[in-house]
PDB file of C-alpha atoms in Angstrom:
ATOM      1  CA  UNK A  46      99.065 156.368  89.587  1.00 34.00           C
ATOM      2  CA  UNK A  47      96.643 159.227  89.632  1.00 33.00           C
ATOM      3  CA  UNK A  48      93.732 160.689  87.300  1.00 30.00           C
ATOM      4  CA  UNK A  49      93.351 164.072  86.257  1.00 29.00           C
ATOM      5  CA  UNK A  50      90.059 165.929  85.395  1.00 27.00           C
ATOM      6  CA  UNK A  51      90.880 168.677  82.563  1.00 31.00           C
ATOM      7  CA  UNK A  52      93.054 171.306  83.481  1.00 32.00           C
ATOM      8  CA  UNK A  53      90.905 174.293  84.783  1.00 31.00           C
ATOM      9  CA  UNK A  54      91.182 176.385  87.721  1.00 35.00           C
ATOM     10  CA  UNK A  55      88.651 174.219  89.675  1.00 36.00           C
ATOM     11  CA  UNK A  56      90.301 171.074  88.646  1.00 33.00           C
ATOM     12  CA  UNK A  57      91.301 168.281  91.067  1.00 36.00           C
ATOM     13  CA  UNK A  58      93.343 165.019  90.968  1.00 35.00           C
ATOM     14  CA  UNK A  59      92.380 161.873  92.516  1.00 32.00           C
ATOM     15  CA  UNK A  60      95.471 160.991  94.614  1.00 36.00           C
ATOM     16  CA  UNK A  61      96.282 156.858  95.133  1.00 36.00           C
ATOM     17  CA  UNK A  62      94.505 157.012  98.586  1.00 38.00           C
ATOM     18  CA  UNK A  63      91.120 158.151  96.902  1.00 39.00           C
ATOM     19  CA  UNK A  64      90.985 161.551  98.090  1.00 41.00           C
ATOM     20  CA  UNK A  65      90.502 164.662  95.929  1.00 44.00           C
ATOM     21  CA  UNK A  66      93.293 167.097  95.497  1.00 46.00           C
ATOM     22  CA  UNK A  67      93.283 170.439  93.787  1.00 44.00           C
ATOM     23  CA  UNK A  68      95.380 170.176  90.686  1.00 45.00           C
ATOM     24  CA  UNK A  69      98.650 172.514  91.215  1.00 40.00           C
ATOM     25  CA  UNK A  70      99.242 175.029  88.605  1.00 43.00           C
ATOM     26  CA  UNK A  71     102.397 176.485  88.272  1.00 55.00           C
ATOM     27  CA  UNK A  72     103.373 178.889  90.833  1.00 78.00           C
ATOM     28  CA  UNK A  73     103.482 179.646  94.457  1.00 86.00           C
ATOM     29  CA  UNK A  74     102.863 177.154  96.903  1.00 93.00           C
ATOM     30  CA  UNK A  75     101.837 177.053 100.306  1.00 95.00           C
ATOM     31  CA  UNK A  76     105.112 176.067 101.207  1.00 95.00           C
ATOM     32  CA  UNK A  77     106.658 179.414  99.872  1.00 94.00           C
ATOM     33  CA  UNK A  78     104.216 181.462 102.789  1.00 93.00           C
ATOM     34  CA  UNK A  79     104.417 179.067 105.346  1.00 95.00           C
ATOM     35  CA  UNK A  80     105.799 180.075 108.651  1.00 94.00           C
ATOM     36  CA  UNK A  81     106.663 178.042 111.645  1.00 93.00           C
ATOM     37  CA  UNK A  82     104.547 176.654 114.322  1.00 93.00           C
ATOM     38  CA  UNK A  83     104.949 179.516 116.989  1.00 91.00           C
ATOM     39  CA  UNK A  84     103.670 180.397 119.370  1.00 92.00           C
ATOM     40  CA  UNK A  85     102.667 177.523 121.006  1.00 91.00           C
ATOM     41  CA  UNK A  86     100.926 176.425 124.319  1.00 92.00           C
ATOM     42  CA  UNK A  87     100.496 172.968 125.880  1.00 93.00           C
ATOM     43  CA  UNK A  88      97.077 171.427 125.651  1.00 93.00           C
ATOM     44  CA  UNK A  89      97.079 171.126 129.372  1.00 92.00           C
ATOM     45  CA  UNK A  90      97.046 175.107 129.731  1.00 94.00           C
ATOM     46  CA  UNK A  91      93.784 176.404 130.905  1.00 95.00           C
ATOM     47  CA  UNK A  92      91.773 178.710 128.499  1.00 95.00           C
ATOM     48  CA  UNK A  93      92.909 181.747 130.661  1.00 95.00           C
ATOM     49  CA  UNK A  94      96.337 181.014 130.173  1.00 95.00           C
ATOM     50  CA  UNK A  95      96.040 180.321 126.681  1.00 94.00           C
ATOM     51  CA  UNK A  96      94.173 183.736 126.162  1.00 94.00           C
ATOM     52  CA  UNK A  97      97.110 185.295 128.262  1.00 94.00           C
ATOM     53  CA  UNK A  98      99.550 183.455 125.364  1.00 93.00           C
ATOM     54  CA  UNK A  99      97.467 184.759 122.946  1.00 92.00           C
ATOM     55  CA  UNK A 100      97.464 188.469 123.980  1.00 92.00           C
ATOM     56  CA  UNK A 101     100.940 188.542 124.704  1.00 91.00           C
ATOM     57  CA  UNK A 102     101.846 187.333 120.998  1.00 87.00           C
ATOM     58  CA  UNK A 103     101.476 189.315 118.037  1.00 82.00           C
ATOM     59  CA  UNK A 104      99.833 186.836 116.201  1.00 86.00           C
ATOM     60  CA  UNK A 105      96.100 186.417 117.536  1.00 87.00           C
ATOM     61  CA  UNK A 106      96.485 182.937 118.097  1.00 92.00           C
ATOM     62  CA  UNK A 107      98.350 179.977 119.485  1.00 91.00           C
ATOM     63  CA  UNK A 108      99.445 176.511 118.431  1.00 92.00           C
ATOM     64  CA  UNK A 109      98.014 173.857 120.875  1.00 92.00           C
ATOM     65  CA  UNK A 110     100.409 170.823 121.171  1.00 92.00           C
ATOM     66  CA  UNK A 111     100.704 168.100 123.517  1.00 90.00           C
ATOM     67  CA  UNK A 112     103.424 166.529 124.266  1.00 90.00           C
ATOM     68  CA  UNK A 113     105.254 168.374 121.322  1.00 87.00           C
ATOM     69  CA  UNK A 114     102.401 166.962 119.008  1.00 91.00           C
ATOM     70  CA  UNK A 115     100.435 169.676 117.240  1.00 93.00           C
ATOM     71  CA  UNK A 116      96.183 169.310 118.189  1.00 92.00           C
ATOM     72  CA  UNK A 117      95.009 172.366 116.377  1.00 93.00           C
ATOM     73  CA  UNK A 118      95.177 176.535 116.449  1.00 94.00           C
ATOM     74  CA  UNK A 119      93.434 178.370 118.959  1.00 94.00           C
ATOM     75  CA  UNK A 120      92.318 182.202 118.053  1.00 91.00           C
ATOM     76  CA  UNK A 121      91.558 185.174 119.516  1.00 92.00           C
ATOM     77  CA  UNK A 122      88.197 184.817 118.202  1.00 91.00           C
ATOM     78  CA  UNK A 123      88.148 180.853 119.625  1.00 92.00           C
ATOM     79  CA  UNK A 124      88.743 182.328 122.947  1.00 94.00           C
ATOM     80  CA  UNK A 125      85.840 184.743 122.449  1.00 94.00           C
ATOM     81  CA  UNK A 126      83.360 182.430 121.651  1.00 93.00           C
ATOM     82  CA  UNK A 127      84.833 180.379 124.438  1.00 94.00           C
ATOM     83  CA  UNK A 128      83.964 183.257 127.165  1.00 94.00           C
ATOM     84  CA  UNK A 129      80.492 184.254 125.686  1.00 95.00           C
ATOM     85  CA  UNK A 130      79.223 180.700 125.743  1.00 94.00           C
ATOM     86  CA  UNK A 131      80.454 180.413 129.401  1.00 94.00           C
ATOM     87  CA  UNK A 132      80.804 183.531 131.139  1.00 94.00           C
ATOM     88  CA  UNK A 133      81.732 182.259 134.493  1.00 93.00           C
ATOM     89  CA  UNK A 134      83.592 179.153 133.771  1.00 94.00           C
ATOM     90  CA  UNK A 135      85.430 179.346 130.648  1.00 95.00           C
ATOM     91  CA  UNK A 136      88.765 180.875 132.347  1.00 95.00           C
ATOM     92  CA  UNK A 137      89.118 177.490 133.982  1.00 95.00           C
ATOM     93  CA  UNK A 138      88.451 175.015 130.931  1.00 93.00           C
ATOM     94  CA  UNK A 139      90.987 173.099 129.205  1.00 93.00           C
ATOM     95  CA  UNK A 140      92.507 175.122 126.155  1.00 91.00           C
ATOM     96  CA  UNK A 141      91.651 171.953 123.945  1.00 91.00           C
ATOM     97  CA  UNK A 142      87.973 172.691 124.162  1.00 89.00           C
ATOM     98  CA  UNK A 143      88.196 175.930 122.291  1.00 90.00           C
ATOM     99  CA  UNK A 144      90.015 174.339 119.301  1.00 90.00           C
ATOM    100  CA  UNK A 145      87.388 174.942 116.474  1.00 84.00           C
ATOM    101  CA  UNK A 146      86.254 171.136 115.259  1.00 81.00           C
ATOM    102  CA  UNK A 147      86.834 171.895 111.091  1.00 77.00           C
ATOM    103  CA  UNK A 148      90.586 172.859 111.287  1.00 83.00           C
ATOM    104  CA  UNK A 149      91.739 172.159 107.431  1.00 86.00           C
ATOM    105  CA  UNK A 150      95.446 170.467 107.185  1.00 89.00           C
ATOM    106  CA  UNK A 151      96.840 171.793 103.841  1.00 94.00           C
ATOM    107  CA  UNK A 152      99.565 169.984 102.185  1.00 95.00           C
ATOM    108  CA  UNK A 153     102.817 172.612 101.819  1.00 96.00           C
ATOM    109  CA  UNK A 154     102.909 171.347  98.226  1.00 95.00           C
ATOM    110  CA  UNK A 155      99.269 172.789  97.542  1.00 94.00           C
ATOM    111  CA  UNK A 156      99.119 176.214  95.185  1.00 92.00           C
ATOM    112  CA  UNK A 157      98.487 179.156  97.283  1.00 88.00           C
ATOM    113  CA  UNK A 158      94.764 179.478  95.881  1.00 86.00           C
ATOM    114  CA  UNK A 159      93.956 176.516  97.792  1.00 90.00           C
ATOM    115  CA  UNK A 160      94.238 178.714 101.108  1.00 90.00           C
ATOM    116  CA  UNK A 161      91.848 181.252  99.250  1.00 86.00           C
ATOM    117  CA  UNK A 162      89.328 178.030  98.721  1.00 87.00           C
ATOM    118  CA  UNK A 163      89.761 177.325 102.427  1.00 89.00           C
ATOM    119  CA  UNK A 164      89.032 180.811 103.560  1.00 86.00           C
ATOM    120  CA  UNK A 165      85.754 181.052 101.637  1.00 84.00           C
ATOM    121  CA  UNK A 166      84.539 177.613 102.791  1.00 85.00           C
ATOM    122  CA  UNK A 167      85.459 178.114 106.793  1.00 85.00           C
ATOM    123  CA  UNK A 168      86.537 181.748 107.041  1.00 84.00           C
ATOM    124  CA  UNK A 169      89.763 183.584 107.120  1.00 87.00           C
ATOM    125  CA  UNK A 170      91.930 182.140 110.239  1.00 89.00           C
ATOM    126  CA  UNK A 171      95.373 180.584 110.577  1.00 92.00           C
ATOM    127  CA  UNK A 172      95.940 177.059 108.860  1.00 94.00           C
ATOM    128  CA  UNK A 173      97.868 174.059 109.810  1.00 94.00           C
ATOM    129  CA  UNK A 174     100.078 172.740 106.945  1.00 96.00           C
ATOM    130  CA  UNK A 175     101.118 168.741 107.041  1.00 94.00           C
ATOM    131  CA  UNK A 176     103.405 167.083 104.968  1.00 94.00           C
ATOM    132  CA  UNK A 177     101.476 163.703 104.961  1.00 91.00           C
ATOM    133  CA  UNK A 178     100.988 163.380 108.784  1.00 89.00           C
ATOM    134  CA  UNK A 179     103.795 165.575 110.079  1.00 92.00           C
ATOM    135  CA  UNK A 180     103.203 169.321 111.078  1.00 93.00           C
ATOM    136  CA  UNK A 181     105.448 171.472 109.297  1.00 95.00           C
ATOM    137  CA  UNK A 182     104.216 174.603 109.596  1.00 95.00           C
ATOM    138  CA  UNK A 183     101.121 177.091 109.141  1.00 94.00           C
ATOM    139  CA  UNK A 184      99.655 179.907 106.855  1.00 93.00           C
ATOM    140  CA  UNK A 185      98.821 183.401 108.575  1.00 92.00           C
ATOM    141  CA  UNK A 186      96.424 185.534 107.037  1.00 89.00           C
ATOM    142  CA  UNK A 187      98.947 188.255 106.859  1.00 88.00           C
ATOM    143  CA  UNK A 188     101.010 186.258 104.504  1.00 88.00           C
ATOM    144  CA  UNK A 189      97.941 185.284 102.321  1.00 87.00           C
ATOM    145  CA  UNK A 190      97.026 189.174 102.289  1.00 84.00           C
ATOM    146  CA  UNK A 191     100.570 190.302 100.757  1.00 84.00           C
ATOM    147  CA  UNK A 192     100.321 187.557  98.408  1.00 84.00           C
ATOM    148  CA  UNK A 193      96.437 188.497  97.505  1.00 81.00           C
ATOM    149  CA  UNK A 194      98.030 192.298  96.866  1.00 79.00           C
ATOM    150  CA  UNK A 195     100.701 191.079  94.823  1.00 80.00           C
ATOM    151  CA  UNK A 196      99.630 188.390  92.903  1.00 73.00           C
ATOM    152  CA  UNK A 197      95.804 188.741  92.668  1.00 60.00           C
ATOM    153  CA  UNK A 198      95.219 188.071  88.883  1.00 52.00           C
ATOM    154  CA  UNK A 199      92.796 185.136  88.051  1.00 54.00           C
ATOM    155  CA  UNK A 200      89.229 186.399  87.848  1.00 40.00           C
ATOM    156  CA  UNK A 201      88.016 183.032  89.956  1.00 40.00           C
ATOM    157  CA  UNK A 202      90.468 184.325  93.108  1.00 49.00           C
ATOM    158  CA  UNK A 203      88.932 187.693  93.245  1.00 56.00           C
ATOM    159  CA  UNK A 204      86.001 187.223  95.634  1.00 56.00           C
ATOM    160  CA  UNK A 205      88.450 185.028  98.419  1.00 63.00           C
ATOM    161  CA  UNK A 206      91.101 187.657  97.495  1.00 68.00           C
ATOM    162  CA  UNK A 207      88.804 190.743  98.215  1.00 64.00           C
ATOM    163  CA  UNK A 208      87.363 188.979 101.738  1.00 65.00           C
ATOM    164  CA  UNK A 209      91.011 188.295 102.828  1.00 66.00           C
ATOM    165  CA  UNK A 210      92.345 192.030 102.315  1.00 65.00           C
ATOM    166  CA  UNK A 211      89.513 193.382 103.964  1.00 67.00           C
ATOM    167  CA  UNK A 212      89.521 190.945 107.006  1.00 66.00           C
ATOM    168  CA  UNK A 213      92.909 190.265 107.657  1.00 61.00           C
ATOM    169  CA  UNK A 214      94.202 194.008 107.489  1.00 61.00           C
ATOM    170  CA  UNK A 215      94.469 194.615 111.176  1.00 55.00           C
ATOM    171  CA  UNK A 216      94.456 198.357 110.832  1.00 54.00           C
ATOM    172  CA  UNK A 217      91.228 198.632 108.914  1.00 48.00           C
ATOM    173  CA  UNK A 218      87.607 198.690 110.827  1.00 46.00           C
ATOM    174  CA  UNK A 219      85.174 196.953 109.387  1.00 45.00           C
ATOM    175  CA  UNK A 220      82.209 199.611 108.838  1.00 43.00           C
ATOM    176  CA  UNK A 221      79.688 197.304 106.923  1.00 41.00           C
TER     177      UNK A 221
END
């Protein structure tokens, strides 16, 4: 049994586990934009190998796995941060050390707007999608950018969509 607050764009649902979840308005869900968990790299690889894997892909990130279990996502920005923190030793560090600690797990059943809330709170980056405890995919900023361009209608999404449109466009230089 769940208890729901009044219907409002920021309304939450109290799930049976006691955690707060956003109320899903009718419309596109995260599952509709979700992509496969690729590219991947084993957690036992060095950060240098991870950087090479990221450079070889068109994605700008890699999904880190250990024995086929998803551990997290390392972005090119995470690798750069590790290199700046330890300029002489970063290449031999295990890739797991560069995984951002604040990675969010989203449900495929959440509305796409939930991604915008996460981008506002934690910045724009690929996000893992879990169905209960099972990783089922990820959300890339490129898909969210496209969604913003096509569906950006609610006033409460304006700021996050504008930020995604600026930051997720690979061909646009940020002069500000």
